[in-house]
């Protein structure tokens, strides 16, 4: 290894090592303190933990997952710019907003906070469209940005349904939406661990469209202006197509769903 490459490699490894600890802790501190100081959120009678604590752990967990799956060789020669570009900063803001939503899951649904889950989740959806646009235009699309975006999207699909269910806005079985992504990942991991082939999913944007429908529906359900009874009536209609697509994808990666020209992923 040349003298020029050695310092860069050591610096990149240091950035990753520090990021795996420092960034999750920073996210926990900012989001946790923000909820504790700025929001009038009290724990529900059944909750042994505070909304601030849950928000802090949830926000930190998202960045820990991303950092844990980021290798030093991915950072290039400008690791700071790669890690902290404008698009990534917006995605990290979404992560913090979804942390607030998760914290409110254990909060008492008082009048002062009933509007917060829908507002935070809705703003996160808007920012989801913005960070991708920025990455494609004034910034650059990166593996880290894609990984961060996917992790935050998945976190949002956990936090929003959990709040909706615990606050009585949706039936308990709507949590299957939160579980579906992890079931898919678990099946994929298990097949790879057992040395079995993992096939490509169908080349379709249907899953993206349905994810958008879910985001809009969850935002509406979380807003006090939408009648709870309406959300309960629409829940099975909105949920069924998304679960069907997840089921199709699980069958596809297992080689049980016919996909023309399917190859191993």
GROMACS .gro file of C-alpha atoms in nm:
model
  265
    1UNK     CA    1   0.000   0.000   0.000
    2UNK     CA    2   0.145   0.342  -0.099
    3UNK     CA    3   0.220   0.623   0.149
    4UNK     CA    4  -0.064   0.823  -0.007
    5UNK     CA    5  -0.321   0.548   0.029
    6UNK     CA    6  -0.232   0.450   0.386
    7UNK     CA    7  -0.331   0.782   0.552
    8UNK     CA    8  -0.655   0.794   0.354
    9UNK     CA    9  -0.744   0.437   0.450
   10UNK     CA   10  -0.671   0.506   0.816
   11UNK     CA   11  -0.874   0.829   0.806
   12UNK     CA   12  -1.169   0.657   0.638
   13UNK     CA   13  -1.165   0.378   0.895
   14UNK     CA   14  -1.154   0.635   1.174
   15UNK     CA   15  -1.451   0.823   1.030
   16UNK     CA   16  -1.655   0.503   1.015
   17UNK     CA   17  -1.553   0.395   1.366
   18UNK     CA   18  -1.639   0.734   1.513
   19UNK     CA   19  -1.960   0.757   1.311
   20UNK     CA   20  -2.087   0.422   1.436
   21UNK     CA   21  -2.083   0.559   1.791
   22UNK     CA   22  -2.094   0.936   1.770
   23UNK     CA   23  -2.374   0.985   1.519
   24UNK     CA   24  -2.628   0.759   1.694
   25UNK     CA   25  -2.543   0.919   2.028
   26UNK     CA   26  -2.579   1.266   1.879
   27UNK     CA   27  -2.915   1.175   1.727
   28UNK     CA   28  -3.030   1.034   2.061
   29UNK     CA   29  -2.927   1.348   2.244
   30UNK     CA   30  -3.086   1.592   1.999
   31UNK     CA   31  -3.415   1.406   1.954
   32UNK     CA   32  -3.448   1.299   2.317
   33UNK     CA   33  -3.380   1.646   2.454
   34UNK     CA   34  -3.606   1.800   2.193
   35UNK     CA   35  -3.899   1.583   2.299
   36UNK     CA   36  -3.825   1.628   2.670
   37UNK     CA   37  -3.787   2.007   2.657
   38UNK     CA   38  -4.008   2.125   2.372
   39UNK     CA   39  -4.307   1.890   2.364
   40UNK     CA   40  -4.585   1.873   2.623
   41UNK     CA   41  -4.582   1.492   2.612
   42UNK     CA   42  -4.652   1.289   2.925
   43UNK     CA   43  -4.613   0.909   2.940
   44UNK     CA   44  -4.932   0.706   2.908
   45UNK     CA   45  -5.052   0.545   3.230
   46UNK     CA   46  -4.939   0.202   3.108
   47UNK     CA   47  -4.592   0.308   2.991
   48UNK     CA   48  -4.287   0.258   3.218
   49UNK     CA   49  -4.069   0.474   2.990
   50UNK     CA   50  -4.091   0.835   2.880
   51UNK     CA   51  -4.164   0.956   2.526
   52UNK     CA   52  -3.823   1.125   2.522
   53UNK     CA   53  -3.642   0.798   2.596
   54UNK     CA   54  -3.826   0.607   2.323
   55UNK     CA   55  -3.768   0.888   2.072
   56UNK     CA   56  -3.397   0.896   2.154
   57UNK     CA   57  -3.349   0.520   2.117
   58UNK     CA   58  -3.552   0.505   1.796
   59UNK     CA   59  -3.358   0.790   1.633
   60UNK     CA   60  -3.023   0.646   1.740
   61UNK     CA   61  -3.118   0.299   1.618
   62UNK     CA   62  -3.179   0.417   1.264
   63UNK     CA   63  -2.835   0.576   1.231
   64UNK     CA   64  -2.668   0.280   1.404
   65UNK     CA   65  -2.812   0.041   1.145
   66UNK     CA   66  -2.686   0.260   0.859
   67UNK     CA   67  -2.342   0.313   1.014
   68UNK     CA   68  -2.304  -0.056   1.092
   69UNK     CA   69  -2.357  -0.138   0.723
   70UNK     CA   70  -2.119   0.129   0.591
   71UNK     CA   71  -1.766   0.023   0.505
   72UNK     CA   72  -1.464   0.253   0.511
   73UNK     CA   73  -1.389   0.185   0.144
   74UNK     CA   74  -1.725   0.335   0.050
   75UNK     CA   75  -1.637   0.684   0.172
   76UNK     CA   76  -1.387   0.776  -0.097
   77UNK     CA   77  -1.132   1.052  -0.047
   78UNK     CA   78  -1.388   1.306   0.083
   79UNK     CA   79  -1.561   1.120   0.368
   80UNK     CA   80  -1.708   1.431   0.532
   81UNK     CA   81  -1.878   1.541   0.213
   82UNK     CA   82  -1.995   1.187   0.147
   83UNK     CA   83  -2.147   1.150   0.494
   84UNK     CA   84  -2.293   1.496   0.542
   85UNK     CA   85  -2.422   1.609   0.205
   86UNK     CA   86  -2.740   1.816   0.188
   87UNK     CA   87  -2.956   1.523   0.077
   88UNK     CA   88  -2.831   1.305   0.364
   89UNK     CA   89  -2.889   1.588   0.611
   90UNK     CA   90  -3.253   1.610   0.502
   91UNK     CA   91  -3.292   1.233   0.536
   92UNK     CA   92  -3.142   1.253   0.886
   93UNK     CA   93  -3.398   1.521   0.969
   94UNK     CA   94  -3.668   1.276   0.859
   95UNK     CA   95  -3.509   1.021   1.089
   96UNK     CA   96  -3.543   1.261   1.381
   97UNK     CA   97  -3.906   1.337   1.299
   98UNK     CA   98  -3.988   0.965   1.291
   99UNK     CA   99  -3.810   0.936   1.625
  100UNK     CA  100  -4.053   1.193   1.764
  101UNK     CA  101  -4.343   0.993   1.621
  102UNK     CA  102  -4.212   0.678   1.789
  103UNK     CA  103  -4.179   0.860   2.121
  104UNK     CA  104  -4.540   0.974   2.102
  105UNK     CA  105  -4.647   0.608   2.082
  106UNK     CA  106  -4.599   0.587   2.460
  107UNK     CA  107  -4.739   0.934   2.529
  108UNK     CA  108  -5.084   1.002   2.666
  109UNK     CA  109  -5.294   1.124   2.371
  110UNK     CA  110  -5.376   1.460   2.525
  111UNK     CA  111  -5.520   1.745   2.321
  112UNK     CA  112  -5.187   1.927   2.324
  113UNK     CA  113  -5.007   1.649   2.135
  114UNK     CA  114  -5.273   1.476   1.926
  115UNK     CA  115  -5.172   1.673   1.618
  116UNK     CA  116  -4.799   1.599   1.650
  117UNK     CA  117  -4.775   1.243   1.507
  118UNK     CA  118  -4.958   1.335   1.187
  119UNK     CA  119  -4.763   1.660   1.149
  120UNK     CA  120  -4.420   1.501   1.204
  121UNK     CA  121  -4.494   1.204   0.982
  122UNK     CA  122  -4.646   1.423   0.710
  123UNK     CA  123  -4.347   1.658   0.706
  124UNK     CA  124  -4.123   1.352   0.684
  125UNK     CA  125  -4.309   1.238   0.371
  126UNK     CA  126  -4.257   1.578   0.207
  127UNK     CA  127  -3.887   1.568   0.294
  128UNK     CA  128  -3.869   1.216   0.148
  129UNK     CA  129  -3.950   1.360  -0.192
  130UNK     CA  130  -3.711   1.651  -0.140
  131UNK     CA  131  -3.398   1.457  -0.043
  132UNK     CA  132  -3.414   1.236  -0.353
  133UNK     CA  133  -3.462   1.538  -0.580
  134UNK     CA  134  -3.164   1.715  -0.424
  135UNK     CA  135  -2.945   1.405  -0.456
  136UNK     CA  136  -3.029   1.377  -0.827
  137UNK     CA  137  -2.981   1.746  -0.908
  138UNK     CA  138  -2.750   1.956  -0.690
  139UNK     CA  139  -2.591   1.666  -0.506
  140UNK     CA  140  -2.516   1.307  -0.598
  141UNK     CA  141  -2.682   0.972  -0.551
  142UNK     CA  142  -2.479   0.740  -0.327
  143UNK     CA  143  -2.509   0.393  -0.179
  144UNK     CA  144  -2.507   0.551   0.166
  145UNK     CA  145  -2.791   0.786   0.075
  146UNK     CA  146  -2.997   0.499  -0.064
  147UNK     CA  147  -2.930   0.287   0.245
  148UNK     CA  148  -3.016   0.575   0.477
  149UNK     CA  149  -3.335   0.652   0.288
  150UNK     CA  150  -3.450   0.289   0.297
  151UNK     CA  151  -3.375   0.259   0.670
  152UNK     CA  152  -3.567   0.576   0.751
  153UNK     CA  153  -3.860   0.474   0.531
  154UNK     CA  154  -3.878   0.140   0.711
  155UNK     CA  155  -3.859   0.315   1.048
  156UNK     CA  156  -4.148   0.539   0.949
  157UNK     CA  157  -4.357   0.236   0.861
  158UNK     CA  158  -4.294   0.109   1.212
  159UNK     CA  159  -4.346   0.430   1.409
  160UNK     CA  160  -4.664   0.556   1.241
  161UNK     CA  161  -4.869   0.233   1.259
  162UNK     CA  162  -4.760   0.173   1.620
  163UNK     CA  163  -4.883   0.517   1.724
  164UNK     CA  164  -5.206   0.470   1.531
  165UNK     CA  165  -5.273   0.133   1.698
  166UNK     CA  166  -5.176   0.235   2.051
  167UNK     CA  167  -5.390   0.549   2.024
  168UNK     CA  168  -5.687   0.348   1.897
  169UNK     CA  169  -5.682   0.503   1.551
  170UNK     CA  170  -5.629   0.173   1.365
  171UNK     CA  171  -5.692  -0.196   1.451
  172UNK     CA  172  -5.406  -0.402   1.596
  173UNK     CA  173  -5.366  -0.612   1.283
  174UNK     CA  174  -5.246  -0.307   1.092
  175UNK     CA  175  -4.910  -0.369   1.260
  176UNK     CA  176  -4.862  -0.643   1.001
  177UNK     CA  177  -4.750  -0.359   0.774
  178UNK     CA  178  -4.463  -0.287   1.014
  179UNK     CA  179  -4.372  -0.655   1.034
  180UNK     CA  180  -4.388  -0.726   0.659
  181UNK     CA  181  -4.058  -0.557   0.569
  182UNK     CA  182  -3.874  -0.742   0.844
  183UNK     CA  183  -4.027  -1.074   0.743
  184UNK     CA  184  -3.900  -1.014   0.389
  185UNK     CA  185  -3.550  -0.928   0.516
  186UNK     CA  186  -3.555  -1.227   0.749
  187UNK     CA  187  -3.644  -1.469   0.470
  188UNK     CA  188  -3.370  -1.325   0.250
  189UNK     CA  189  -3.113  -1.349   0.529
  190UNK     CA  190  -3.216  -1.705   0.615
  191UNK     CA  191  -3.185  -1.823   0.256
  192UNK     CA  192  -2.837  -1.672   0.225
  193UNK     CA  193  -2.732  -1.817   0.562
  194UNK     CA  194  -2.842  -2.163   0.445
  195UNK     CA  195  -2.662  -2.126   0.112
  196UNK     CA  196  -2.987  -2.113  -0.086
  197UNK     CA  197  -3.026  -1.890  -0.392
  198UNK     CA  198  -3.197  -1.553  -0.351
  199UNK     CA  199  -3.372  -1.454  -0.672
  200UNK     CA  200  -3.459  -1.108  -0.802
  201UNK     CA  201  -3.794  -0.952  -0.729
  202UNK     CA  202  -4.028  -0.857  -1.015
  203UNK     CA  203  -3.924  -0.538  -1.193
  204UNK     CA  204  -4.222  -0.328  -1.091
  205UNK     CA  205  -4.292   0.011  -0.934
  206UNK     CA  206  -4.613  -0.117  -0.776
  207UNK     CA  207  -4.450  -0.147  -0.435
  208UNK     CA  208  -4.338   0.218  -0.448
  209UNK     CA  209  -4.686   0.337  -0.542
  210UNK     CA  210  -4.844   0.136  -0.261
  211UNK     CA  211  -4.586   0.271  -0.016
  212UNK     CA  212  -4.694   0.621  -0.116
  213UNK     CA  213  -5.058   0.529  -0.056
  214UNK     CA  214  -4.966   0.395   0.288
  215UNK     CA  215  -4.780   0.716   0.376
  216UNK     CA  216  -5.074   0.935   0.281
  217UNK     CA  217  -5.322   0.710   0.461
  218UNK     CA  218  -5.118   0.695   0.781
  219UNK     CA  219  -5.071   1.071   0.781
  220UNK     CA  220  -5.445   1.125   0.742
  221UNK     CA  221  -5.530   0.872   1.014
  222UNK     CA  222  -5.290   1.038   1.257
  223UNK     CA  223  -5.446   1.382   1.209
  224UNK     CA  224  -5.729   1.462   1.453
  225UNK     CA  225  -5.942   1.606   1.171
  226UNK     CA  226  -5.997   1.259   1.019
  227UNK     CA  227  -6.273   1.055   1.192
  228UNK     CA  228  -6.138   0.743   1.361
  229UNK     CA  229  -6.427   0.534   1.230
  230UNK     CA  230  -6.331   0.620   0.871
  231UNK     CA  231  -5.974   0.503   0.926
  232UNK     CA  232  -6.097   0.171   1.066
  233UNK     CA  233  -6.327   0.115   0.769
  234UNK     CA  234  -6.057   0.193   0.512
  235UNK     CA  235  -5.779   0.002   0.690
  236UNK     CA  236  -5.834  -0.341   0.528
  237UNK     CA  237  -5.876  -0.188   0.182
  238UNK     CA  238  -5.548   0.004   0.210
  239UNK     CA  239  -5.350  -0.270   0.385
  240UNK     CA  240  -5.436  -0.573   0.169
  241UNK     CA  241  -5.254  -0.466  -0.153
  242UNK     CA  242  -4.932  -0.386   0.035
  243UNK     CA  243  -4.931  -0.722   0.212
  244UNK     CA  244  -5.000  -0.893  -0.121
  245UNK     CA  245  -4.693  -0.728  -0.277
  246UNK     CA  246  -4.472  -0.824   0.018
  247UNK     CA  247  -4.598  -1.182  -0.011
  248UNK     CA  248  -4.525  -1.181  -0.385
  249UNK     CA  249  -4.171  -1.055  -0.322
  250UNK     CA  250  -4.105  -1.320  -0.058
  251UNK     CA  251  -4.219  -1.589  -0.298
  252UNK     CA  252  -4.012  -1.434  -0.577
  253UNK     CA  253  -3.681  -1.430  -0.387
  254UNK     CA  254  -3.752  -1.790  -0.287
  255UNK     CA  255  -3.798  -1.893  -0.650
  256UNK     CA  256  -4.166  -1.973  -0.597
  257UNK     CA  257  -4.309  -1.685  -0.800
  258UNK     CA  258  -4.257  -1.698  -1.178
  259UNK     CA  259  -4.043  -1.402  -1.287
  260UNK     CA  260  -3.928  -1.406  -1.649
  261UNK     CA  261  -3.550  -1.410  -1.671
  262UNK     CA  262  -3.510  -1.405  -1.292
  263UNK     CA  263  -3.150  -1.425  -1.174
  264UNK     CA  264  -2.991  -1.456  -0.834
  265UNK     CA  265  -2.979  -1.122  -0.654
   0.00000   0.00000   0.00000
